[in-house]
Amino acid sequence: ARQSAVQQAETEARAEGLRLGARQLAEAMEEARRTIGMDLHDQTVADLSRISRNIRRFADRGGTMDRELQTIEDDINHCLRELRMIVDDARPSVLELFGFADAVEALMDRSASQLQTPVDWQVIDDSGGLIDRMPARSQVALYRIVQEAVNNAFRHSGAAEITVRIATLGSRVTIRVQDDGLGMSSDLRRHASGIANMRTRAALIDVGFKLKSGPKGTEVRLEIEGSTLLPKRESETP
Ligand SMILES: Nc1ncnc2c1ncn2[C@@H]1O[C@H](COP(=O)(O)OP(=O)(O)O)[C@@H](O)[C@H]1O
Ligand SMILES: [Mg+2]
């Protein structure tokens, strides 16, 4: 019995080690994305904006803008728009500035504006902004999960309605991303990489992940236990 207790302790230690490793990796990746986002913003976006302004100035001076030059200007502006989106994704600045619910709202607004058909979408926060009081690392992870779920809903579901709802349920907080679209096959639910990433991100911050999907639509549900909500006090760890 003692032998197996030791073995179990070793297994648990190994699992915890892997978990910690994965967690550090996730944090390092988030940090890298942020840095790349800032570099792209400060350097590349600034450079392209300057080139675009120079073309404009050149054209303004000549009075006419030749077709080829116009094409180049359009291309650069297209590049700039794409790049701004990449930067926004890499650095969830809205999350820091306005908090979780508003950041999700900005994300949905952006997704909705890119669709041909109108979608009725909303963010409802009944938790009194509890997510904003979580440790920053957890907030970013939750945002990334919701981002993927929202993107999926807008991109794949063909829904007329998409709702993100943050609510408290006893000591628990839940975040639900719901659409009334066409649903997804059970095979996709298990093997698709976007889904797997959401699951992994949730596991790394001890958040429950559930995916329900059927002919009436899809729901991604995150369940956050009360204890996970509190910012950890570093001084208390042994
Ligand atoms: N909310 C949804 N409604 C309908 N289908 C979905 C939804 N989310 C995902 N899917 C389907 O599952 C597939 C896999 O999703 P995902 O792993 O996120 O990959 P990706 O978004 O890159 O295609 C999608 O291509 C789509 O067919
Ligand atoms: Mg996806």
PDB file of C-alpha atoms and ligand atoms in Angstrom, residues 148-149 152-158 179 181-185 188-189 191-196 198 213 217-218, ligand 1:
ATOM      1  CA  GLU A 148     -12.427  31.570 -30.614  1.00  0.00           C
ATOM      2  CA  ALA A 149     -16.014  30.643 -29.707  1.00  0.00           C
ATOM      3  CA  ASN A 152     -16.622  30.263 -34.765  1.00  0.00           C
ATOM      4  CA  ALA A 153     -20.188  31.386 -34.181  1.00  0.00           C
ATOM      5  CA  PHE A 154     -19.859  34.295 -36.616  1.00  0.00           C
ATOM      6  CA  ARG A 155     -17.880  32.337 -39.190  1.00  0.00           C
ATOM      7  CA  HIS A 156     -19.470  28.914 -39.233  1.00  0.00           C
ATOM      8  CA  SER A 157     -22.898  28.834 -37.609  1.00  0.00           C
ATOM      9  CA  GLY A 158     -25.026  30.948 -39.937  1.00  0.00           C
ATOM     10  CA  ASP A 179     -25.657  30.730 -31.273  1.00  0.00           C
ATOM     11  CA  GLY A 181     -27.089  28.322 -35.992  1.00  0.00           C
ATOM     12  CA  LEU A 182     -26.777  24.966 -37.698  1.00  0.00           C
ATOM     13  CA  GLY A 183     -24.645  23.176 -35.109  1.00  0.00           C
ATOM     14  CA  MET A 184     -21.611  20.970 -35.664  1.00  0.00           C
ATOM     15  CA  SER A 185     -21.007  17.237 -36.009  1.00  0.00           C
ATOM     16  CA  LEU A 188     -15.704  17.934 -35.260  1.00  0.00           C
ATOM     17  CA  ARG A 189     -16.504  18.534 -31.601  1.00  0.00           C
ATOM     18  CA  HIS A 191     -11.138  16.567 -33.162  1.00  0.00           C
ATOM     19  CA  ALA A 192     -11.193  20.137 -34.455  1.00  0.00           C
ATOM     20  CA  SER A 193      -8.125  22.091 -33.384  1.00  0.00           C
ATOM     21  CA  GLY A 194      -9.899  25.346 -32.523  1.00  0.00           C
ATOM     22  CA  ILE A 195     -12.088  23.413 -30.121  1.00  0.00           C
ATOM     23  CA  ALA A 196      -9.127  21.502 -28.689  1.00  0.00           C
ATOM     24  CA  MET A 198     -10.250  26.188 -26.137  1.00  0.00           C
ATOM     25  CA  SER A 213     -24.176  21.484 -30.240  1.00  0.00           C
ATOM     26  CA  GLY A 217     -27.260  25.755 -32.401  1.00  0.00           C
ATOM     27  CA  THR A 218     -24.071  25.638 -30.386  1.00  0.00           C
TER      28      THR A 218
HETATM   29  N1  LIG B   1     -20.582  27.613 -33.640  1.00  0.00           N
HETATM   30  C1  LIG B   1     -20.459  26.749 -34.672  1.00  0.00           C
HETATM   31  N2  LIG B   1     -21.532  26.454 -35.461  1.00  0.00           N
HETATM   32  C2  LIG B   1     -21.410  25.612 -36.506  1.00  0.00           C
HETATM   33  N3  LIG B   1     -20.269  24.979 -36.848  1.00  0.00           N
HETATM   34  C3  LIG B   1     -19.172  25.221 -36.117  1.00  0.00           C
HETATM   35  C4  LIG B   1     -19.200  26.106 -34.989  1.00  0.00           C
HETATM   36  N4  LIG B   1     -17.970  26.137 -34.444  1.00  0.00           N
HETATM   37  C5  LIG B   1     -17.218  25.328 -35.185  1.00  0.00           C
HETATM   38  N5  LIG B   1     -17.920  24.759 -36.196  1.00  0.00           N
HETATM   39  C6  LIG B   1     -17.445  23.777 -37.195  1.00  0.00           C
HETATM   40  O1  LIG B   1     -16.340  23.083 -36.646  1.00  0.00           O
HETATM   41  C7  LIG B   1     -15.196  23.252 -37.459  1.00  0.00           C
HETATM   42  C8  LIG B   1     -13.956  23.306 -36.608  1.00  0.00           C
HETATM   43  O2  LIG B   1     -13.921  24.454 -35.781  1.00  0.00           O
HETATM   44  P1  LIG B   1     -12.531  24.995 -35.301  1.00  0.00           P
HETATM   45  O3  LIG B   1     -11.798  23.892 -34.624  1.00  0.00           O
HETATM   46  O4  LIG B   1     -12.722  26.231 -34.517  1.00  0.00           O
HETATM   47  O5  LIG B   1     -11.736  25.292 -36.642  1.00  0.00           O
HETATM   48  P2  LIG B   1     -11.846  26.526 -37.671  1.00  0.00           P
HETATM   49  O6  LIG B   1     -12.649  27.606 -37.013  1.00  0.00           O
HETATM   50  O7  LIG B   1     -10.425  26.917 -37.867  1.00  0.00           O
HETATM   51  O8  LIG B   1     -12.481  25.966 -38.915  1.00  0.00           O
HETATM   52  C9  LIG B   1     -15.459  24.499 -38.256  1.00  0.00           C
HETATM   53  O9  LIG B   1     -14.756  24.509 -39.472  1.00  0.00           O
HETATM   54  C10 LIG B   1     -16.961  24.431 -38.467  1.00  0.00           C
HETATM   55  O10 LIG B   1     -17.271  23.588 -39.543  1.00  0.00           O
END
